[in-house]
Structure formats: C-alpha cells, structure tokens
Short mmCIF file of C-alpha atoms and ligand atoms in Angstrom, two decimals:
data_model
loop_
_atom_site.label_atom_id
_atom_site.label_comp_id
_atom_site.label_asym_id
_atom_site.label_seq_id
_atom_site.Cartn_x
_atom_site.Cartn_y
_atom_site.Cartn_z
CA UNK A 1 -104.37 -10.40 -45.68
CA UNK A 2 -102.65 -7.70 -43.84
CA UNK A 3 -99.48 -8.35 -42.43
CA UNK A 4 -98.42 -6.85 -39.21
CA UNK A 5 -95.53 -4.57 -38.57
CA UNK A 6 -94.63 -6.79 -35.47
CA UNK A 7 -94.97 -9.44 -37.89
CA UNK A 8 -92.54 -8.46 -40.19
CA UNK A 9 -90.12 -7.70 -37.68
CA UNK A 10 -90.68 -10.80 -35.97
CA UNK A 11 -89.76 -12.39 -39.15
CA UNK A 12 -86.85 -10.28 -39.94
CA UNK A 13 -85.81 -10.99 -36.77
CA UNK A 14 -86.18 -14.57 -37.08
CA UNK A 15 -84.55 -14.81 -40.73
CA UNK A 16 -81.67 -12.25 -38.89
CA UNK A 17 -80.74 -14.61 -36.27
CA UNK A 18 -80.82 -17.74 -38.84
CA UNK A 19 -78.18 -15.93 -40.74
CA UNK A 20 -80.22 -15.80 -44.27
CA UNK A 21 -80.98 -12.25 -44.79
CA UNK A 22 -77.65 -10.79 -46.81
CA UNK A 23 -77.08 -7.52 -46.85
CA UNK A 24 -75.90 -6.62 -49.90
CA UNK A 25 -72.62 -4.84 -49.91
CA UNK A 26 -72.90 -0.54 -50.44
CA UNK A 27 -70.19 1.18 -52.39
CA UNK A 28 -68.00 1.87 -49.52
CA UNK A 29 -64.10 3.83 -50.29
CA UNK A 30 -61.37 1.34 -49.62
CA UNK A 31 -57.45 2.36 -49.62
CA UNK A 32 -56.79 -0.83 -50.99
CA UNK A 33 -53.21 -2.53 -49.24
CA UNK A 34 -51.06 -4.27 -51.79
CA UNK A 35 -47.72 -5.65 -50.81
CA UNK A 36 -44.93 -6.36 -52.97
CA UNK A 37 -41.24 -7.37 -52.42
CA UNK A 38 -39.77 -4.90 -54.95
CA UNK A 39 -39.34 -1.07 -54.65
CA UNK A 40 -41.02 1.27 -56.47
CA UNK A 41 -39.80 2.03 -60.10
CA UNK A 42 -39.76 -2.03 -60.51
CA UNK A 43 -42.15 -3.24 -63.34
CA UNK A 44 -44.63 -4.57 -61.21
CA UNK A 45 -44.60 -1.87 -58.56
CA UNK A 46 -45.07 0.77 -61.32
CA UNK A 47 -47.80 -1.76 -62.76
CA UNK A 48 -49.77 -1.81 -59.82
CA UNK A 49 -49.25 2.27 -59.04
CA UNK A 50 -50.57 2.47 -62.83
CA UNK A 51 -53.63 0.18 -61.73
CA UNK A 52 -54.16 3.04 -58.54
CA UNK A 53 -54.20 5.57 -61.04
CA UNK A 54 -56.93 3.96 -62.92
CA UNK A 55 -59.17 3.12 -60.23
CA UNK A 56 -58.57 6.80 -58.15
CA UNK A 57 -59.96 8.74 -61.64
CA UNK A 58 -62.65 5.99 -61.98
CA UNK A 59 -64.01 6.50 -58.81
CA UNK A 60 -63.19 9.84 -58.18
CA UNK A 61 -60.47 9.02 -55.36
CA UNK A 62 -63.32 6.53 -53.83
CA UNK A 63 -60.76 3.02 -54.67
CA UNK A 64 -57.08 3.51 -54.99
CA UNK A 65 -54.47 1.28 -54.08
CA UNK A 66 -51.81 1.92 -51.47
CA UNK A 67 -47.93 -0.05 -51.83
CA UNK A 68 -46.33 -1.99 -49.36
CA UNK A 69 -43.05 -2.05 -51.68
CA UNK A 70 -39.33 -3.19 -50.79
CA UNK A 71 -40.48 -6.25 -48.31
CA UNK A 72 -42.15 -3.29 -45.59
CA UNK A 73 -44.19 -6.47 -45.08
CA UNK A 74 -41.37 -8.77 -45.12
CA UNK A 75 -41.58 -11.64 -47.59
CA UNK A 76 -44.52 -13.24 -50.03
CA UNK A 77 -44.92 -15.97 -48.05
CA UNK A 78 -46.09 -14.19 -45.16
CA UNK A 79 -47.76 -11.70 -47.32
CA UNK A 80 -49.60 -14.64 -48.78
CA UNK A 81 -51.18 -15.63 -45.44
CA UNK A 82 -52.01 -11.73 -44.66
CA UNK A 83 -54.25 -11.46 -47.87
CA UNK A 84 -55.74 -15.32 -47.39
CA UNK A 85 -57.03 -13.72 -44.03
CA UNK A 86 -57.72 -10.48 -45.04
CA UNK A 87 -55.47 -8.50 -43.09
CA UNK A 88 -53.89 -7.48 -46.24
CA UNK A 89 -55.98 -6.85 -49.33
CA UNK A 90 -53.82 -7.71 -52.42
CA UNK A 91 -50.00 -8.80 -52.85
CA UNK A 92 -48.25 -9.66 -56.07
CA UNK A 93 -45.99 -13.00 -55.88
CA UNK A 94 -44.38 -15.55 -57.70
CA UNK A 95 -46.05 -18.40 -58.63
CA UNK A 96 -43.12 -19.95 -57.26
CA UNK A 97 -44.43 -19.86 -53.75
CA UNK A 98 -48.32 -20.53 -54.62
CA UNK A 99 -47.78 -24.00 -54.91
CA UNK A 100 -49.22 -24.74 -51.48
CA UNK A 101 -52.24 -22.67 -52.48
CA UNK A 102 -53.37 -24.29 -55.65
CA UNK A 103 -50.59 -27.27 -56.32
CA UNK A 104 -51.18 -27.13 -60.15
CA UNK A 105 -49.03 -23.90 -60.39
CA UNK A 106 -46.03 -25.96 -59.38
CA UNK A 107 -46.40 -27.05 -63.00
CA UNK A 108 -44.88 -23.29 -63.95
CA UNK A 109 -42.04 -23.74 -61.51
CA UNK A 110 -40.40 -26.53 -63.60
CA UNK A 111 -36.92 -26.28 -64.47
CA UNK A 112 -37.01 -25.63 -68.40
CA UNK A 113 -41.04 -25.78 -68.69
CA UNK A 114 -41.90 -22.57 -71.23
CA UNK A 115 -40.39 -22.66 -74.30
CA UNK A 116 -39.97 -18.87 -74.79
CA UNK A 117 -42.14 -16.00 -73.61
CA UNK A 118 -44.53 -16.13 -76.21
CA UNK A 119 -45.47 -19.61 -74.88
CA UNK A 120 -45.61 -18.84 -71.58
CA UNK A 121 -47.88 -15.93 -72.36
CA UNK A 122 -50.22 -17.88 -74.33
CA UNK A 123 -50.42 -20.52 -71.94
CA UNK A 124 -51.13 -18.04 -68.94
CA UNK A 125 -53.33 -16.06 -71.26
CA UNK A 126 -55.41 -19.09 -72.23
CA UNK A 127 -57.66 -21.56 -70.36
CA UNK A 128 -54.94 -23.45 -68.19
CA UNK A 129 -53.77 -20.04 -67.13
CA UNK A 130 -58.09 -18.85 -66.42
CA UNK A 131 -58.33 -21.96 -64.47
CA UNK A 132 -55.79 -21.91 -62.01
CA UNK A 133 -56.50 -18.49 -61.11
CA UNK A 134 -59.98 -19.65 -60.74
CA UNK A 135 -58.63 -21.83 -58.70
CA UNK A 136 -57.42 -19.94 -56.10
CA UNK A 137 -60.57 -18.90 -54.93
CA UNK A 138 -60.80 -22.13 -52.70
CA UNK A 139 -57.85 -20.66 -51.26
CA UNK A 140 -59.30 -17.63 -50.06
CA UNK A 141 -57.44 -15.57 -53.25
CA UNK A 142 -59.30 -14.06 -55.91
CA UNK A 143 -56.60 -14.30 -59.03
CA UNK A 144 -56.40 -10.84 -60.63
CA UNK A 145 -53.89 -11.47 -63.41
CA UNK A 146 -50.20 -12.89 -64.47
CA UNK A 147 -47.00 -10.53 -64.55
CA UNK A 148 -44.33 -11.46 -66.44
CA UNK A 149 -40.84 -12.19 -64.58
CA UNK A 150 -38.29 -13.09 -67.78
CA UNK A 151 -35.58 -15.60 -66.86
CA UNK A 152 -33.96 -16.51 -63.77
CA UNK A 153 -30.52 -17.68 -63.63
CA UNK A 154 -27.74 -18.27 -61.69
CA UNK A 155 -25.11 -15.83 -59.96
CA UNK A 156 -22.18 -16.14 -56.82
CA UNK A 157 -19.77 -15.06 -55.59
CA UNK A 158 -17.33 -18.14 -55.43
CA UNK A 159 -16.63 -18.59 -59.77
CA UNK A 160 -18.03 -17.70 -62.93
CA UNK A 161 -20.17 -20.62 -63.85
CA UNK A 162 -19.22 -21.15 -67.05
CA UNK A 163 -20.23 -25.02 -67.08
CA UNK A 164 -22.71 -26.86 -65.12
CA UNK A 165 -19.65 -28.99 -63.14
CA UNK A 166 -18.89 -24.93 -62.09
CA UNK A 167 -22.16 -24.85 -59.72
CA UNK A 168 -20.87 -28.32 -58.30
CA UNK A 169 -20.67 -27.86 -54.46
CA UNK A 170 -22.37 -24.13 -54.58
CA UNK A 171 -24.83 -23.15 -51.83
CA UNK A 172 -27.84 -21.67 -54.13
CA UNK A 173 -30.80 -19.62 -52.38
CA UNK A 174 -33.48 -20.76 -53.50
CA UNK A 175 -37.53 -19.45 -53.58
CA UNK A 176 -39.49 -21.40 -49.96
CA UNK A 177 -40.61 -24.56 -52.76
CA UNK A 178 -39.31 -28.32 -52.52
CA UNK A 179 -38.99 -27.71 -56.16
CA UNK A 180 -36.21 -25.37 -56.56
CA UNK A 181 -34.22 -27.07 -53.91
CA UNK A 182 -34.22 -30.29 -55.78
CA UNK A 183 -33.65 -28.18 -59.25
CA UNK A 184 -30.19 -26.89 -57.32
CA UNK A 185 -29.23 -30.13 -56.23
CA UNK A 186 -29.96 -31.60 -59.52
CA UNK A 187 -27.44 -29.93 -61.47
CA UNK A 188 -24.32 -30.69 -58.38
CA UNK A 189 -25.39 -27.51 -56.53
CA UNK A 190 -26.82 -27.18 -53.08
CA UNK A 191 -30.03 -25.84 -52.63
CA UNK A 192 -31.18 -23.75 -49.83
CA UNK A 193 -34.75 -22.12 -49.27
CA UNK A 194 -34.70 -18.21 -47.87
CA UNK A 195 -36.97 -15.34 -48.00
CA UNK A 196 -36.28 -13.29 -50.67
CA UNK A 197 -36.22 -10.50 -48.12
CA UNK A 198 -32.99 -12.37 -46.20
CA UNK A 199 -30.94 -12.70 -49.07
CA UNK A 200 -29.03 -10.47 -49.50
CA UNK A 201 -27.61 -10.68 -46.24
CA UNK A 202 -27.18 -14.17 -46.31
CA UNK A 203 -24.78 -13.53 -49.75
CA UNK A 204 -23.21 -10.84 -48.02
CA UNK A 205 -22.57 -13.09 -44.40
CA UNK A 206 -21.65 -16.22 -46.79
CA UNK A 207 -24.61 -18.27 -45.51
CA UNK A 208 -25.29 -19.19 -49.13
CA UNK A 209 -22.60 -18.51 -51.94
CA UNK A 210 -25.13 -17.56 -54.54
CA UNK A 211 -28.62 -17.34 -55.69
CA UNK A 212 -30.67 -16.84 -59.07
CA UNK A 213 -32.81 -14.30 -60.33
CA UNK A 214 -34.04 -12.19 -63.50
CA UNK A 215 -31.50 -9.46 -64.22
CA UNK A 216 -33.79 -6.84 -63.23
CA UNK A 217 -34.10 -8.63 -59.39
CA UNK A 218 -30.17 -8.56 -59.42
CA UNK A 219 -29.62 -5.31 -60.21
CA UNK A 220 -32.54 -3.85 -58.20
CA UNK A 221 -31.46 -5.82 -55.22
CA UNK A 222 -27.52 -4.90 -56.31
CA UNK A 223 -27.37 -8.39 -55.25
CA UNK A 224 -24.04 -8.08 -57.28
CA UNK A 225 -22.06 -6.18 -55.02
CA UNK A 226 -22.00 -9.72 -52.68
CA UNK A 227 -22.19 -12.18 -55.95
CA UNK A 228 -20.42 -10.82 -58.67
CA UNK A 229 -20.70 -13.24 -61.28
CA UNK A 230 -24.09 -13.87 -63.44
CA UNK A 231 -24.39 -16.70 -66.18
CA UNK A 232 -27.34 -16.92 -68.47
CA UNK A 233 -28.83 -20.24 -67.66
CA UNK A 234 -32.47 -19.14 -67.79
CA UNK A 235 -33.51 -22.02 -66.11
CA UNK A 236 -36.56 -20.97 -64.75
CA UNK A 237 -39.67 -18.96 -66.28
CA UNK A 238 -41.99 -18.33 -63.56
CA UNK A 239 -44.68 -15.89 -63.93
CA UNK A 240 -45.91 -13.36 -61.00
CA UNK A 241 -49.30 -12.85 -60.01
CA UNK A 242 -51.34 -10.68 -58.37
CA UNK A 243 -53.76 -11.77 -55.87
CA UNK A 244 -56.74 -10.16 -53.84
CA UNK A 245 -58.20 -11.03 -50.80
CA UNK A 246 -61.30 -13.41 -51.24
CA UNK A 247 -62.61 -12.06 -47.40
CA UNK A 248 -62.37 -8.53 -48.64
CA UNK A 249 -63.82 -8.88 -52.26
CA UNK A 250 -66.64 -10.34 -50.95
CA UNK A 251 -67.43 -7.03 -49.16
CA UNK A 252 -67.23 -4.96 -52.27
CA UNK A 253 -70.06 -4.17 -54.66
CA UNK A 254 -70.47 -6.39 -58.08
CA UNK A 255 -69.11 -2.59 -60.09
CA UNK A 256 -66.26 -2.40 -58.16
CA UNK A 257 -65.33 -6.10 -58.57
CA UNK A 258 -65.51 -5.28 -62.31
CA UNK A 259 -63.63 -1.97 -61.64
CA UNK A 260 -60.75 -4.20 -60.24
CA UNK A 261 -60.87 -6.75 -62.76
CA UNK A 262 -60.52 -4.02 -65.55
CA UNK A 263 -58.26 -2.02 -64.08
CA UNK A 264 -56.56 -5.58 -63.38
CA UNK A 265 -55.99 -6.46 -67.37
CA UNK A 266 -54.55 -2.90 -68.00
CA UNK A 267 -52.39 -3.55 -65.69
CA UNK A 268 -50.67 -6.79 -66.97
CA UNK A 269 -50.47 -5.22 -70.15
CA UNK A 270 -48.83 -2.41 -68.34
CA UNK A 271 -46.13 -4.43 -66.60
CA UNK A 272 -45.45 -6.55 -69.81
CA UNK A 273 -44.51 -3.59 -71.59
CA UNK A 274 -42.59 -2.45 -68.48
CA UNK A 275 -40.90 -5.32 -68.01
CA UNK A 276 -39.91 -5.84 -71.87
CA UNK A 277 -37.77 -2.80 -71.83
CA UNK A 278 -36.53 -3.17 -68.21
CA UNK A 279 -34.75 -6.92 -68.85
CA UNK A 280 -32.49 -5.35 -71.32
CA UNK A 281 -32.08 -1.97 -69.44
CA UNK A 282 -31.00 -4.23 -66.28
CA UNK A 283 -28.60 -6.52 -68.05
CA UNK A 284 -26.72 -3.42 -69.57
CA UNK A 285 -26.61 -1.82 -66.24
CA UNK A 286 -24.67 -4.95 -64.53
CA UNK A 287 -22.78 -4.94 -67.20
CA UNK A 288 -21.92 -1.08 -67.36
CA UNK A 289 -21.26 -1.33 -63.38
CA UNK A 290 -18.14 -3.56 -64.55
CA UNK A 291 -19.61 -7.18 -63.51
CA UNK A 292 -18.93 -10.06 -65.65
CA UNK A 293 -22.30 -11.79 -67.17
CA UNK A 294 -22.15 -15.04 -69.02
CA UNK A 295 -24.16 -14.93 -72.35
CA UNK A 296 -23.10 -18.24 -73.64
CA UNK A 297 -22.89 -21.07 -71.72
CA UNK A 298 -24.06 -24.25 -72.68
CA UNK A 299 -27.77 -24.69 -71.89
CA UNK A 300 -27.94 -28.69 -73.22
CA UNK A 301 -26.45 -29.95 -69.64
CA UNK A 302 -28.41 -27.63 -67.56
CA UNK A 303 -31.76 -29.10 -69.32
CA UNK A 304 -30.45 -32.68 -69.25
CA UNK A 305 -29.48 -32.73 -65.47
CA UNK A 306 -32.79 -31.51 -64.28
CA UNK A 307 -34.87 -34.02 -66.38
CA UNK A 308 -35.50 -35.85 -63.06
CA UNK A 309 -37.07 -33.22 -61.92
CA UNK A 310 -39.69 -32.00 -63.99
CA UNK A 311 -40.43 -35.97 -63.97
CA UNK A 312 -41.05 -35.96 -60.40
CA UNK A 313 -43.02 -32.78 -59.59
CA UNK A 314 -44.55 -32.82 -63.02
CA UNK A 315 -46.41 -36.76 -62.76
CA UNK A 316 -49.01 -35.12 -60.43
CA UNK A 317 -50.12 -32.94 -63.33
CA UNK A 318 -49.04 -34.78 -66.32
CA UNK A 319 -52.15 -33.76 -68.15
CA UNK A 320 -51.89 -29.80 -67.52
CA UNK A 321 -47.85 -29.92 -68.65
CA UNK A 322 -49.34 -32.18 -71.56
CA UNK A 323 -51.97 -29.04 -72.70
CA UNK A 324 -49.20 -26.49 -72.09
CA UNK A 325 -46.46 -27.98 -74.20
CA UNK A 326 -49.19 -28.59 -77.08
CA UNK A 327 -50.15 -24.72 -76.83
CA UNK A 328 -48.48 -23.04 -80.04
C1 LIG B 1 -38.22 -12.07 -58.00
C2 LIG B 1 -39.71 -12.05 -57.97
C3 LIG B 1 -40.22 -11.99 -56.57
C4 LIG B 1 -39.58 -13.07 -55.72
C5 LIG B 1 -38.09 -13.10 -55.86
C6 LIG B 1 -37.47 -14.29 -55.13
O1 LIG B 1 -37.80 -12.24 -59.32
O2 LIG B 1 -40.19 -10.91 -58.64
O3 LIG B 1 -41.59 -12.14 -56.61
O4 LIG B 1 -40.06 -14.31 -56.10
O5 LIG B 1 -37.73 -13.14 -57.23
O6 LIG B 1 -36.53 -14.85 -55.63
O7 LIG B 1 -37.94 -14.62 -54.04
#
C-alpha cells in the first residue's frame, strides 16, 4: 500500500498536536550555571571548577560549568527553588536544607548521627546514600553526588564555651531546618534560623550572639572577627550535595548525562581530598590569627542533651537511621 505524503503529514500532524512525537534531544553547548555559597578557592568551589575542567576538554569547550560563588545568588534555599525550576542549572547545598525536598535526608541532620567520617562516607557511598539521591528526582533534582563538610561546631562572641551550661541563654544561627533550632535549644541555647548569606551581619549587629560551622566556613567567612571564640563540639556531620536541574537534564542528550555523571564522581573524590587537607589548614589559621579554639571540651553532655532530638525527628525514619548505624 502506498502511503501518501499528505498522509504522513496528516499523521504527524495529528500525533504533533496529541503531544506523542518526542523529539529527541541534539547535542546542544550549555554554559552550565552552578551556584554555591562559598568563594572560590573553597573545597567545593575548586571541586566543581575541577568538574568544568573535565567536561570543557571532553567536549572540546561544548559543556563547561560557570560559578555563582560567594552567595552572588544569595542563599541555598533560594538557589534550591532556582534549579527545581530550571532557572538555575546546578547548586551545591547542605543536606541540611534538603529536608523539604526529600524528608529522609533530615536523617543526616541529626545531632551526633555519623560516627566518624569513614561512616558517614560509607553510608553516603552505599545504597541509603544511592537512594535518596534517587530520590530527589520527584523533586525536580537530579542528585549528582555527596561533598564532604567535616564537623560543625559552635562559636560566639559572648564566652568561650567550655561546658554545655556555657551555651545556656546564647542566641545560635542556625541552618533554615526545624531541626537545628530544636538541637540549639536542646542543649540551653537559643536557636535562630538565618541565611547563611545574613550571618555574618547578624554576628556583627548582635542579632544572634553566635553560630556553628566547620572550621573552614569560619575562617573563610572570618566569621571570627564578630565571634571570637570556637569550641570543638562537632555536633553535627552533614554532608553537601550537588544537585542538577531535573527540567534542564531532561533536555540534554543520554552522552552528556553520562558526561555529567562522570565528571560528577571525579569530582567528589576531588573535593574529599580538598577538603581533607583544608580542615586542618583552617583550624591552624584561626588559631595562627590569635583566636582561642577549644579542643577539649566534654562531648558526653552535648550527646546526652540532644537525645530528645534525634528521637523526635529520627521516629519518621527509624528504619533508614537503623541501616546507617549498622553500616561498618
Ligand atoms: C557551610 C556549608 C554551606 C551552608 C553553610 C550554612 O558549612 O558548606 O553549604 O550550609 O554551612 O551554615 O548555612
């Protein structure tokens, strides 16, 4: 049977307007925008320059990956809901604020939840970790990889908190998640959520007395010239990821989804490295600059008083925290 020209476009025409003929996406260039909160020359900046450099010689300068550092997008929250729409094409976060995304990850924003590194790494590294980047595909994310963030702890401006009845009565910035505040309040403090990229002014204007971070946040941010005094509670372990735009990725050929994904692992194993030798590096720094930091306070009381906690946030996923602690 022969089949008409007029036919055939009638029928494209027809499939067309029903919405079932797909293109399928063409290599296209893309300057791809990623947003992150630090400058450049932090670990995950330099991680995700490294990743640039990777997929610019790959392609021959076809996919390469332009920064948004130091907050020129303001804060992750909003950076979030850029890349969710696909205004923005990637950002790299903390888990700390992906929460509302995909709830599970609130599981890696409990106070005291990794037991070292190692764990964490093997737990992000493993299935749990695969499946809640899966995950946030339903969120409009596509989950490119962890980056590793050390240990956050506590610094002000008011006292060296040497004790946990020292943070009694403290005003604590903490990351936009219901979690943190009740952490704060837990141990006698008083929590108070703020963009990371307000903070420093709101140490410097006395809105809050203190905050916590990793060392290399503190120094970066010289968030000790308005809280001078940094104590070693390590009281949090929350990873970073990074995080591409589910709208966007969809647009992009099956290679250069791979591309990304490769270029992706190199570059967690790039900021891990980075980040190993920049926790120290930091630490020394604060110290060298004359500030005080307590090594060797007490950790027992910190862990007790925020028991409560990781029971209340952590009953909705009592299973996942159950796999985690059992990963050795
Ligand atoms: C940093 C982290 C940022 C952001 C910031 C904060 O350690 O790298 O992604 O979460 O802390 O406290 O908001």
């Amino acid at each position: 049977m022969m089949i008409s020209l007029t036919g055939v476009r009638r029928t494209l025409a027809a499939s067309l307007l029903a919405g079932s003929v797909l293109a399928a996406p063409a290599a296209h260039a893309l300057e791809i925008k990623s947003s992150d909160v630090h400058p450049m020359g932090y670990p995950t900046t330099d991680a995700i320059q490294y990743m640039s450099d990777l997929l610019d010689t790959w392609t021959a300068g076809r996919l390469k990956i332009k920064i948004f550092h130091s907050m020129q997008l303001g804060g992750e929250k909003e950076a979030l809901e850029q890349v969710q729409v696909g205004a923005l094409e990637m950002t790299r976060v903390s888990v700390g604020v992906v929460g509302p995304i995909v709830e599970e990850f609130n599981a890696f924003a409990l106070p005291y939840f990794f037991k070292s590194v190692d764990h964490m790494h093997k737990v992000v590294d493993g299935e749990i970790g695969t499946n809640l980047l899966n995950k946030l595909e339903k969120g409009g994310l596509i989950g490119l990889g962890y980056m590793d963030a050390g240990s956050r702890s506590f610094y002000n401006n008011t006292r060296p908190i040497k004790s946990i009845e020292d943070l009694k009565g403290l005003k604590i910035r903490v990351m936009q998640n219901p979690i943190f505040i009740e952490m704060v309040n837990a141990m006698g403090g008083n929590g108070l959520p703020i963009s990371f990229s307000e903070l420093y002014t709101s140490l410097q204007t006395g809105v809050v007395d203190g905050a916590e971070n990793n060392p290399p946040s503190y120094e970066s941010g010289k968030h000790y010239e308005v809280a001078k005094y940094y104590t070693l509670t390590e009281h949090l372990m929350v990873p970073e990821l990074f995080v591409f735009s589910k709208k966007v990725w969809d647009t992009l050929t099956p290679l250069d989804q791979q591309l990304i994904r490769k270029a992706s692992v190199m570059a967690v194993e790039k900021e891990r490295e980075l980040w190993a030798a920049r926790e120290q590096k930091s630490l020394a720094a604060i110290k060298a600059l004359g500030y005080e930091v307590i090594t060797d306070v007490d950790k027992a009381p910190f862990i007790a008083a925020t028991e409560p906690v990781r029971m209340k946030f952590g009953e909705k996923y009592a299973d996942l925290i159950k796999r985690a602690a059992a990963v050795k």
